């Protein structure tokens, strides 16, 4: 079993990032048996597919690395790196460009959504992004790829590319690539804005009160929960009672995600109580779970030397893990190398 996944580096990390991909990765890492390995990387090369600011990309890559380690990705157990230090990704992408079809890429919904009506004006990188993503996982013979629902189609494309390459260039008993399985979490908690229960919690919301930042101190976190928008009703005892109450649903959802309980379980405990008693309980739970992460995060974020060392060591391991597959792909294609 080999787990591989990537995340695009963004700054201003918040509770939604933690309860989304990051916590899921940590759980997978911790559940691995002896002999199995996970590789997690910052997909910094993917950032070139859209207009970007180089200084912001550098800062976001380092900040995201600090967050991953603070949240529990252990660089001694997992291989943690950024793509840019492992040129094998870009190399393999070029080799796979011969196998991927224009039609396959043209059907990617993410391409269609992001390009909109202006396809001619998009970068080539935005169109070929899924081939790089395929290279990211095929390079390491990934068997399991934890991703959000929105990445399922890209994983299917990776399988199609692997299969066609194996078919076209390999004998049946010696395929170069393993077909990866997407692992999609059953119920990903959707964390919404604290000011508006119908908008996702987002780093780009102009109001800082709308989100819990990973870097917020305990008082700030508690204050944001205290001021979070709610309605005047007490909490219902059953989930159905949250249907028309997006703000209440969000706070209960956050409580459930942090405590590991179901929404129904949280309501069994708090049903009938008002926000006057629920909010302090939520604030306490939040500070208890995020407090230690926050402390490690703010310290590491400023420690460039340690971050550089973590990424360099991870990249060296990644190059080692990927080299045999890349060599096999060159060979299968008839490219002459020593
Ligand atoms: N495209 C993914 C996203 O936007 C990030 C990503 C890049 C990725 N390469 C990957 C995810 C390889 C899994 C495997 O979320």
mmCIF file of C-alpha atoms and ligand atoms in Angstrom:
data_model
loop_
_atom_site.group_PDB
_atom_site.id
_atom_site.type_symbol
_atom_site.label_atom_id
_atom_site.label_comp_id
_atom_site.label_asym_id
_atom_site.label_seq_id
_atom_site.Cartn_x
_atom_site.Cartn_y
_atom_site.Cartn_z
ATOM 1 C CA UNK A 1 0.000 0.000 0.000
ATOM 2 C CA UNK A 2 1.315 3.399 -0.944
ATOM 3 C CA UNK A 3 -0.600 6.573 -0.191
ATOM 4 C CA UNK A 4 0.157 9.684 -2.252
ATOM 5 C CA UNK A 5 -1.596 13.052 -2.213
ATOM 6 C CA UNK A 6 -0.941 16.680 -3.000
ATOM 7 C CA UNK A 7 -2.367 19.994 -1.896
ATOM 8 C CA UNK A 8 -2.075 23.381 -3.531
ATOM 9 C CA UNK A 9 -0.203 25.752 -1.260
ATOM 10 C CA UNK A 10 -2.366 28.604 0.034
ATOM 11 C CA UNK A 11 -1.740 31.060 2.823
ATOM 12 C CA UNK A 12 -4.038 32.249 5.625
ATOM 13 C CA UNK A 13 -4.913 28.741 6.696
ATOM 14 C CA UNK A 14 -8.107 28.281 8.668
ATOM 15 C CA UNK A 15 -10.305 25.722 10.385
ATOM 16 C CA UNK A 16 -11.849 24.665 7.062
ATOM 17 C CA UNK A 17 -8.426 23.684 5.686
ATOM 18 C CA UNK A 18 -7.643 21.710 8.826
ATOM 19 C CA UNK A 19 -10.943 19.825 9.008
ATOM 20 C CA UNK A 20 -10.798 19.198 5.243
ATOM 21 C CA UNK A 21 -7.774 17.623 3.592
ATOM 22 C CA UNK A 22 -5.144 18.057 6.293
ATOM 23 C CA UNK A 23 -6.781 16.129 9.122
ATOM 24 C CA UNK A 24 -7.703 13.385 6.688
ATOM 25 C CA UNK A 25 -4.065 12.978 5.651
ATOM 26 C CA UNK A 26 -2.943 12.758 9.247
ATOM 27 C CA UNK A 27 -5.509 10.023 9.924
ATOM 28 C CA UNK A 28 -4.293 8.043 6.890
ATOM 29 C CA UNK A 29 -0.673 8.426 7.915
ATOM 30 C CA UNK A 30 -1.458 7.243 11.441
ATOM 31 C CA UNK A 31 -3.438 4.232 10.214
ATOM 32 C CA UNK A 32 -0.692 2.871 7.932
ATOM 33 C CA UNK A 33 0.709 -0.521 8.762
ATOM 34 C CA UNK A 34 4.395 -1.369 8.877
ATOM 35 C CA UNK A 35 5.914 -1.426 5.427
ATOM 36 C CA UNK A 36 3.330 0.951 3.955
ATOM 37 C CA UNK A 37 4.333 4.546 3.270
ATOM 38 C CA UNK A 38 2.643 7.850 2.569
ATOM 39 C CA UNK A 39 3.985 10.671 0.418
ATOM 40 C CA UNK A 40 2.422 14.118 0.843
ATOM 41 C CA UNK A 41 3.469 17.089 -1.224
ATOM 42 C CA UNK A 42 2.844 20.755 -1.839
ATOM 43 C CA UNK A 43 1.636 21.019 -5.429
ATOM 44 C CA UNK A 44 3.587 24.195 -6.104
ATOM 45 C CA UNK A 45 4.114 23.417 -9.803
ATOM 46 C CA UNK A 46 0.336 23.355 -10.192
ATOM 47 C CA UNK A 47 0.210 26.996 -9.098
ATOM 48 C CA UNK A 48 1.676 28.027 -12.454
ATOM 49 C CA UNK A 49 -1.558 27.088 -14.188
ATOM 50 C CA UNK A 50 -3.120 30.375 -13.118
ATOM 51 C CA UNK A 51 -1.790 33.904 -12.761
ATOM 52 C CA UNK A 52 0.266 34.004 -9.575
ATOM 53 C CA UNK A 53 2.545 36.208 -7.530
ATOM 54 C CA UNK A 54 5.962 34.518 -7.010
ATOM 55 C CA UNK A 55 6.504 35.973 -3.517
ATOM 56 C CA UNK A 56 3.036 34.845 -2.426
ATOM 57 C CA UNK A 57 3.711 31.342 -3.765
ATOM 58 C CA UNK A 58 6.970 31.051 -1.808
ATOM 59 C CA UNK A 59 5.330 32.212 1.419
ATOM 60 C CA UNK A 60 2.304 29.958 0.929
ATOM 61 C CA UNK A 61 4.492 26.900 0.270
ATOM 62 C CA UNK A 62 6.406 27.444 3.507
ATOM 63 C CA UNK A 63 3.278 28.278 5.508
ATOM 64 C CA UNK A 64 1.475 25.183 4.292
ATOM 65 C CA UNK A 65 4.490 23.030 5.156
ATOM 66 C CA UNK A 66 4.461 24.449 8.697
ATOM 67 C CA UNK A 67 0.721 23.777 8.957
ATOM 68 C CA UNK A 68 1.015 20.182 7.784
ATOM 69 C CA UNK A 69 3.728 19.413 10.316
ATOM 70 C CA UNK A 70 1.873 21.268 13.092
ATOM 71 C CA UNK A 71 -1.296 19.309 12.339
ATOM 72 C CA UNK A 72 0.525 15.984 12.644
ATOM 73 C CA UNK A 73 2.204 15.027 9.357
ATOM 74 C CA UNK A 74 5.424 13.531 10.695
ATOM 75 C CA UNK A 75 8.364 14.060 8.320
ATOM 76 C CA UNK A 76 10.122 11.068 9.896
ATOM 77 C CA UNK A 77 7.302 8.707 9.008
ATOM 78 C CA UNK A 78 5.852 10.258 5.845
ATOM 79 C CA UNK A 79 7.665 11.740 2.871
ATOM 80 C CA UNK A 80 6.798 15.451 2.922
ATOM 81 C CA UNK A 81 8.084 17.626 0.085
ATOM 82 C CA UNK A 82 7.272 20.194 -2.573
ATOM 83 C CA UNK A 83 7.097 19.230 -6.257
ATOM 84 C CA UNK A 84 9.546 21.891 -7.374
ATOM 85 C CA UNK A 85 12.412 20.050 -5.672
ATOM 86 C CA UNK A 86 11.549 16.788 -7.396
ATOM 87 C CA UNK A 87 12.014 17.388 -11.145
ATOM 88 C CA UNK A 88 10.884 13.809 -11.832
ATOM 89 C CA UNK A 89 7.261 15.047 -11.684
ATOM 90 C CA UNK A 90 7.784 17.443 -14.582
ATOM 91 C CA UNK A 91 9.820 14.869 -16.488
ATOM 92 C CA UNK A 92 7.190 12.185 -16.165
ATOM 93 C CA UNK A 93 4.497 14.646 -17.158
ATOM 94 C CA UNK A 94 6.264 15.185 -20.466
ATOM 95 C CA UNK A 95 6.479 11.444 -21.058
ATOM 96 C CA UNK A 96 2.761 11.091 -20.292
ATOM 97 C CA UNK A 97 1.855 13.957 -22.614
ATOM 98 C CA UNK A 98 2.425 11.471 -25.426
ATOM 99 C CA UNK A 99 -0.264 9.199 -23.996
ATOM 100 C CA UNK A 100 -2.907 11.626 -22.702
ATOM 101 C CA UNK A 101 -5.493 12.636 -25.334
ATOM 102 C CA UNK A 102 -6.755 16.171 -26.008
ATOM 103 C CA UNK A 103 -10.318 14.859 -25.819
ATOM 104 C CA UNK A 104 -9.800 13.425 -22.326
ATOM 105 C CA UNK A 105 -8.477 16.716 -21.024
ATOM 106 C CA UNK A 106 -11.192 18.702 -22.773
ATOM 107 C CA UNK A 107 -13.809 16.763 -20.792
ATOM 108 C CA UNK A 108 -12.360 17.688 -17.360
ATOM 109 C CA UNK A 109 -15.020 19.667 -15.516
ATOM 110 C CA UNK A 110 -12.427 21.639 -13.577
ATOM 111 C CA UNK A 111 -10.891 22.835 -16.856
ATOM 112 C CA UNK A 112 -14.332 23.769 -18.186
ATOM 113 C CA UNK A 113 -15.278 25.594 -14.989
ATOM 114 C CA UNK A 114 -12.027 27.502 -14.658
ATOM 115 C CA UNK A 115 -11.667 28.378 -18.332
ATOM 116 C CA UNK A 116 -15.315 29.364 -18.752
ATOM 117 C CA UNK A 117 -15.950 31.025 -22.076
ATOM 118 C CA UNK A 118 -12.339 32.140 -22.447
ATOM 119 C CA UNK A 119 -10.521 28.908 -23.351
ATOM 120 C CA UNK A 120 -8.207 30.603 -25.838
ATOM 121 C CA UNK A 121 -6.899 32.911 -23.151
ATOM 122 C CA UNK A 122 -5.964 30.178 -20.649
ATOM 123 C CA UNK A 123 -2.436 28.967 -20.017
ATOM 124 C CA UNK A 124 -1.430 25.649 -21.544
ATOM 125 C CA UNK A 125 -0.652 24.614 -17.959
ATOM 126 C CA UNK A 126 -4.303 24.941 -16.916
ATOM 127 C CA UNK A 127 -5.268 22.509 -19.691
ATOM 128 C CA UNK A 128 -2.487 19.993 -18.991
ATOM 129 C CA UNK A 129 -2.707 20.293 -15.206
ATOM 130 C CA UNK A 130 -4.392 16.859 -14.890
ATOM 131 C CA UNK A 131 -1.458 15.203 -16.709
ATOM 132 C CA UNK A 132 0.914 16.622 -14.099
ATOM 133 C CA UNK A 133 -1.464 15.342 -11.441
ATOM 134 C CA UNK A 134 -1.361 11.893 -13.047
ATOM 135 C CA UNK A 135 2.455 12.032 -13.040
ATOM 136 C CA UNK A 136 2.350 13.011 -9.341
ATOM 137 C CA UNK A 137 0.777 9.720 -8.351
ATOM 138 C CA UNK A 138 1.973 7.325 -11.080
ATOM 139 C CA UNK A 139 5.604 8.252 -10.357
ATOM 140 C CA UNK A 140 5.312 6.588 -6.945
ATOM 141 C CA UNK A 141 3.162 3.581 -7.836
ATOM 142 C CA UNK A 142 0.438 5.052 -5.607
ATOM 143 C CA UNK A 143 -2.249 2.563 -4.661
ATOM 144 C CA UNK A 144 -4.438 4.969 -2.651
ATOM 145 C CA UNK A 145 -4.938 8.684 -3.237
ATOM 146 C CA UNK A 146 -6.953 10.593 -0.608
ATOM 147 C CA UNK A 147 -8.742 13.467 -2.357
ATOM 148 C CA UNK A 148 -11.926 15.482 -2.225
ATOM 149 C CA UNK A 149 -14.900 14.566 -4.397
ATOM 150 C CA UNK A 150 -13.909 17.318 -6.863
ATOM 151 C CA UNK A 151 -10.686 15.458 -7.745
ATOM 152 C CA UNK A 152 -12.310 12.128 -8.571
ATOM 153 C CA UNK A 153 -12.359 12.854 -12.289
ATOM 154 C CA UNK A 154 -8.658 13.736 -12.302
ATOM 155 C CA UNK A 155 -7.896 10.396 -10.651
ATOM 156 C CA UNK A 156 -9.941 8.542 -13.256
ATOM 157 C CA UNK A 157 -7.879 10.313 -15.895
ATOM 158 C CA UNK A 158 -4.681 9.156 -14.159
ATOM 159 C CA UNK A 159 -5.983 5.594 -14.351
ATOM 160 C CA UNK A 160 -6.826 5.987 -18.052
ATOM 161 C CA UNK A 161 -3.351 7.358 -18.785
ATOM 162 C CA UNK A 162 -1.692 4.536 -16.818
ATOM 163 C CA UNK A 163 -3.761 1.908 -18.557
ATOM 164 C CA UNK A 164 -3.113 3.233 -22.066
ATOM 165 C CA UNK A 165 0.607 3.582 -21.377
ATOM 166 C CA UNK A 166 0.803 0.026 -19.996
ATOM 167 C CA UNK A 167 -1.163 -1.226 -23.014
ATOM 168 C CA UNK A 168 0.795 0.636 -25.631
ATOM 169 C CA UNK A 169 4.338 0.236 -24.299
ATOM 170 C CA UNK A 170 4.551 -2.667 -21.849
ATOM 171 C CA UNK A 171 4.182 -6.406 -21.924
ATOM 172 C CA UNK A 172 1.270 -7.737 -19.935
ATOM 173 C CA UNK A 173 3.451 -9.207 -17.204
ATOM 174 C CA UNK A 174 5.545 -6.036 -16.745
ATOM 175 C CA UNK A 175 3.329 -2.943 -16.620
ATOM 176 C CA UNK A 176 5.173 0.264 -15.700
ATOM 177 C CA UNK A 177 2.314 1.910 -13.801
ATOM 178 C CA UNK A 178 -0.040 0.935 -10.970
ATOM 179 C CA UNK A 179 -3.658 2.068 -11.313
ATOM 180 C CA UNK A 180 -4.382 4.316 -8.291
ATOM 181 C CA UNK A 181 -7.627 4.235 -6.274
ATOM 182 C CA UNK A 182 -9.139 7.498 -5.057
ATOM 183 C CA UNK A 183 -10.033 7.534 -1.342
ATOM 184 C CA UNK A 184 -12.856 9.987 -0.819
ATOM 185 C CA UNK A 185 -13.906 10.705 2.780
ATOM 186 C CA UNK A 186 -17.480 9.575 3.460
ATOM 187 C CA UNK A 187 -18.845 12.757 4.961
ATOM 188 C CA UNK A 188 -16.453 15.650 4.635
ATOM 189 C CA UNK A 189 -17.498 18.339 7.099
ATOM 190 C CA UNK A 190 -18.387 21.458 5.141
ATOM 191 C CA UNK A 191 -17.179 24.313 7.303
ATOM 192 C CA UNK A 192 -19.072 27.517 6.613
ATOM 193 C CA UNK A 193 -18.435 31.174 7.410
ATOM 194 C CA UNK A 194 -19.198 32.241 10.995
ATOM 195 C CA UNK A 195 -21.010 35.289 9.602
ATOM 196 C CA UNK A 196 -23.056 33.559 6.906
ATOM 197 C CA UNK A 197 -24.030 29.893 7.119
ATOM 198 C CA UNK A 198 -24.519 29.658 3.359
ATOM 199 C CA UNK A 199 -20.956 30.677 2.344
ATOM 200 C CA UNK A 200 -17.912 28.456 2.738
ATOM 201 C CA UNK A 201 -15.309 29.492 5.320
ATOM 202 C CA UNK A 202 -12.712 31.158 3.120
ATOM 203 C CA UNK A 203 -9.358 32.871 3.372
ATOM 204 C CA UNK A 204 -10.584 35.536 0.976
ATOM 205 C CA UNK A 205 -13.643 36.614 2.994
ATOM 206 C CA UNK A 206 -12.999 40.301 3.829
ATOM 207 C CA UNK A 207 -14.240 39.781 7.392
ATOM 208 C CA UNK A 208 -11.692 38.086 9.639
ATOM 209 C CA UNK A 209 -14.578 37.323 12.018
ATOM 210 C CA UNK A 210 -15.923 34.898 9.411
ATOM 211 C CA UNK A 211 -13.185 32.334 10.016
ATOM 212 C CA UNK A 212 -11.021 30.702 12.671
ATOM 213 C CA UNK A 213 -7.426 31.050 11.505
ATOM 214 C CA UNK A 214 -4.868 28.424 12.399
ATOM 215 C CA UNK A 215 -2.757 31.305 13.747
ATOM 216 C CA UNK A 216 -5.492 32.787 16.019
ATOM 217 C CA UNK A 217 -4.736 32.752 19.729
ATOM 218 C CA UNK A 218 -7.160 31.245 22.245
ATOM 219 C CA UNK A 219 -8.898 34.533 23.090
ATOM 220 C CA UNK A 220 -9.435 35.404 19.456
ATOM 221 C CA UNK A 221 -10.881 31.968 18.717
ATOM 222 C CA UNK A 222 -13.257 32.192 21.696
ATOM 223 C CA UNK A 223 -14.305 35.708 20.740
ATOM 224 C CA UNK A 224 -15.080 34.680 17.164
ATOM 225 C CA UNK A 225 -17.291 31.843 18.391
ATOM 226 C CA UNK A 226 -19.024 34.187 20.855
ATOM 227 C CA UNK A 227 -19.773 36.651 18.063
ATOM 228 C CA UNK A 228 -20.683 34.037 15.447
ATOM 229 C CA UNK A 229 -24.053 34.691 13.850
ATOM 230 C CA UNK A 230 -26.875 32.540 15.181
ATOM 231 C CA UNK A 231 -30.639 32.628 15.582
ATOM 232 C CA UNK A 232 -32.573 33.045 18.867
ATOM 233 C CA UNK A 233 -33.941 29.474 19.032
ATOM 234 C CA UNK A 234 -32.505 26.770 21.299
ATOM 235 C CA UNK A 235 -30.787 23.848 19.569
ATOM 236 C CA UNK A 236 -33.117 21.114 18.310
ATOM 237 C CA UNK A 237 -32.832 17.544 19.572
ATOM 238 C CA UNK A 238 -32.847 16.034 16.080
ATOM 239 C CA UNK A 239 -30.884 16.754 12.928
ATOM 240 C CA UNK A 240 -34.012 17.595 10.918
ATOM 241 C CA UNK A 241 -34.471 20.652 13.131
ATOM 242 C CA UNK A 242 -31.308 22.183 11.642
ATOM 243 C CA UNK A 243 -32.543 22.077 8.051
ATOM 244 C CA UNK A 244 -33.559 25.746 7.819
ATOM 245 C CA UNK A 245 -30.903 27.002 10.248
ATOM 246 C CA UNK A 246 -27.586 27.162 8.368
ATOM 247 C CA UNK A 247 -25.678 29.042 11.108
ATOM 248 C CA UNK A 248 -26.804 26.659 13.846
ATOM 249 C CA UNK A 249 -26.056 23.702 11.569
ATOM 250 C CA UNK A 250 -22.540 25.014 10.930
ATOM 251 C CA UNK A 251 -21.655 25.453 14.615
ATOM 252 C CA UNK A 252 -23.025 22.019 15.475
ATOM 253 C CA UNK A 253 -21.115 20.598 12.479
ATOM 254 C CA UNK A 254 -17.876 22.172 13.697
ATOM 255 C CA UNK A 255 -18.447 20.748 17.172
ATOM 256 C CA UNK A 256 -19.094 17.304 15.702
ATOM 257 C CA UNK A 257 -16.024 17.431 13.439
ATOM 258 C CA UNK A 258 -13.740 18.524 16.275
ATOM 259 C CA UNK A 259 -15.044 16.011 18.805
ATOM 260 C CA UNK A 260 -15.357 13.123 16.361
ATOM 261 C CA UNK A 261 -19.031 12.682 17.254
ATOM 262 C CA UNK A 262 -21.970 12.601 14.851
ATOM 263 C CA UNK A 263 -24.246 15.643 14.492
ATOM 264 C CA UNK A 264 -27.025 13.534 16.013
ATOM 265 C CA UNK A 265 -24.785 12.752 18.984
ATOM 266 C CA UNK A 266 -24.012 16.427 19.565
ATOM 267 C CA UNK A 267 -27.722 17.270 19.461
ATOM 268 C CA UNK A 268 -28.510 14.502 21.940
ATOM 269 C CA UNK A 269 -26.162 16.290 24.299
ATOM 270 C CA UNK A 270 -27.126 19.920 23.571
ATOM 271 C CA UNK A 271 -30.717 19.709 22.258
ATOM 272 C CA UNK A 272 -32.966 22.169 24.088
ATOM 273 C CA UNK A 273 -30.051 24.373 25.171
ATOM 274 C CA UNK A 274 -29.527 27.883 23.852
ATOM 275 C CA UNK A 275 -26.391 29.263 22.237
ATOM 276 C CA UNK A 276 -25.569 30.889 25.574
ATOM 277 C CA UNK A 277 -24.442 27.489 26.788
ATOM 278 C CA UNK A 278 -23.479 25.842 23.478
ATOM 279 C CA UNK A 279 -21.077 28.536 22.300
ATOM 280 C CA UNK A 280 -18.813 28.404 25.388
ATOM 281 C CA UNK A 281 -18.684 24.611 25.074
ATOM 282 C CA UNK A 282 -17.726 24.921 21.424
ATOM 283 C CA UNK A 283 -15.110 27.592 22.152
ATOM 284 C CA UNK A 284 -13.574 25.388 24.814
ATOM 285 C CA UNK A 285 -13.403 22.382 22.506
ATOM 286 C CA UNK A 286 -11.910 24.517 19.736
ATOM 287 C CA UNK A 287 -9.190 25.963 21.947
ATOM 288 C CA UNK A 288 -8.450 22.525 23.357
ATOM 289 C CA UNK A 289 -8.008 20.877 19.930
ATOM 290 C CA UNK A 290 -6.531 23.729 17.920
ATOM 291 C CA UNK A 291 -4.470 25.314 20.704
ATOM 292 C CA UNK A 292 -1.523 22.887 20.550
ATOM 293 C CA UNK A 293 -1.579 22.926 16.729
ATOM 294 C CA UNK A 294 -1.580 26.704 16.711
ATOM 295 C CA UNK A 295 1.407 26.846 19.055
ATOM 296 C CA UNK A 296 3.508 24.541 16.842
ATOM 297 C CA UNK A 297 2.318 26.307 13.701
ATOM 298 C CA UNK A 298 3.235 29.884 14.682
ATOM 299 C CA UNK A 299 6.636 28.746 15.890
ATOM 300 C CA UNK A 300 7.509 26.667 12.839
ATOM 301 C CA UNK A 301 6.126 29.211 10.379
ATOM 302 C CA UNK A 302 8.922 31.600 11.331
ATOM 303 C CA UNK A 303 11.642 28.946 11.356
ATOM 304 C CA UNK A 304 12.825 28.996 7.756
ATOM 305 C CA UNK A 305 15.862 26.842 8.456
ATOM 306 C CA UNK A 306 13.825 23.972 9.853
ATOM 307 C CA UNK A 307 11.236 24.204 7.066
ATOM 308 C CA UNK A 308 13.942 24.174 4.391
ATOM 309 C CA UNK A 309 15.550 21.146 6.016
ATOM 310 C CA UNK A 310 12.233 19.249 6.197
ATOM 311 C CA UNK A 311 11.486 19.909 2.535
ATOM 312 C CA UNK A 312 15.019 19.077 1.365
ATOM 313 C CA UNK A 313 15.000 15.767 3.211
ATOM 314 C CA UNK A 314 11.537 14.916 1.916
ATOM 315 C CA UNK A 315 12.531 15.770 -1.648
ATOM 316 C CA UNK A 316 15.623 13.549 -1.450
ATOM 317 C CA UNK A 317 13.461 10.634 -0.314
ATOM 318 C CA UNK A 318 10.868 11.356 -3.007
ATOM 319 C CA UNK A 319 13.508 11.385 -5.751
ATOM 320 C CA UNK A 320 14.723 8.031 -4.521
ATOM 321 C CA UNK A 321 11.210 6.548 -4.459
ATOM 322 C CA UNK A 322 10.327 7.865 -7.918
ATOM 323 C CA UNK A 323 13.535 7.147 -9.825
ATOM 324 C CA UNK A 324 12.909 3.469 -10.714
ATOM 325 C CA UNK A 325 9.465 4.180 -12.211
ATOM 326 C CA UNK A 326 10.713 7.148 -14.207
ATOM 327 C CA UNK A 327 13.599 5.054 -15.561
ATOM 328 C CA UNK A 328 11.174 2.287 -16.507
ATOM 329 C CA UNK A 329 8.971 4.787 -18.353
ATOM 330 C CA UNK A 330 11.934 6.144 -20.356
ATOM 331 C CA UNK A 331 12.954 2.590 -21.204
ATOM 332 C CA UNK A 332 9.462 1.515 -22.228
ATOM 333 C CA UNK A 333 9.272 4.465 -24.612
ATOM 334 C CA UNK A 334 12.552 3.533 -26.287
ATOM 335 C CA UNK A 335 14.361 6.661 -25.161
ATOM 336 C CA UNK A 336 18.104 6.036 -25.049
ATOM 337 C CA UNK A 337 19.689 6.814 -21.650
ATOM 338 C CA UNK A 338 22.644 5.468 -19.770
HETATM 339 N N1 LIG B 1 -5.407 19.019 -7.910
HETATM 340 C C1 LIG B 1 -5.425 18.798 -6.492
HETATM 341 C C2 LIG B 1 -6.345 19.839 -5.847
HETATM 342 O O1 LIG B 1 -6.526 20.902 -6.388
HETATM 343 C C3 LIG B 1 -4.064 18.899 -5.882
HETATM 344 C C4 LIG B 1 -3.174 17.816 -6.418
HETATM 345 C C5 LIG B 1 -2.148 17.995 -7.277
HETATM 346 C C6 LIG B 1 -3.257 16.435 -6.115
HETATM 347 N N2 LIG B 1 -1.564 16.796 -7.537
HETATM 348 C C7 LIG B 1 -2.201 15.838 -6.862
HETATM 349 C C8 LIG B 1 -4.098 15.645 -5.320
HETATM 350 C C9 LIG B 1 -1.994 14.460 -6.818
HETATM 351 C C10 LIG B 1 -3.870 14.287 -5.278
HETATM 352 C C11 LIG B 1 -2.842 13.706 -6.032
HETATM 353 O O2 LIG B 1 -6.848 19.592 -4.776
#
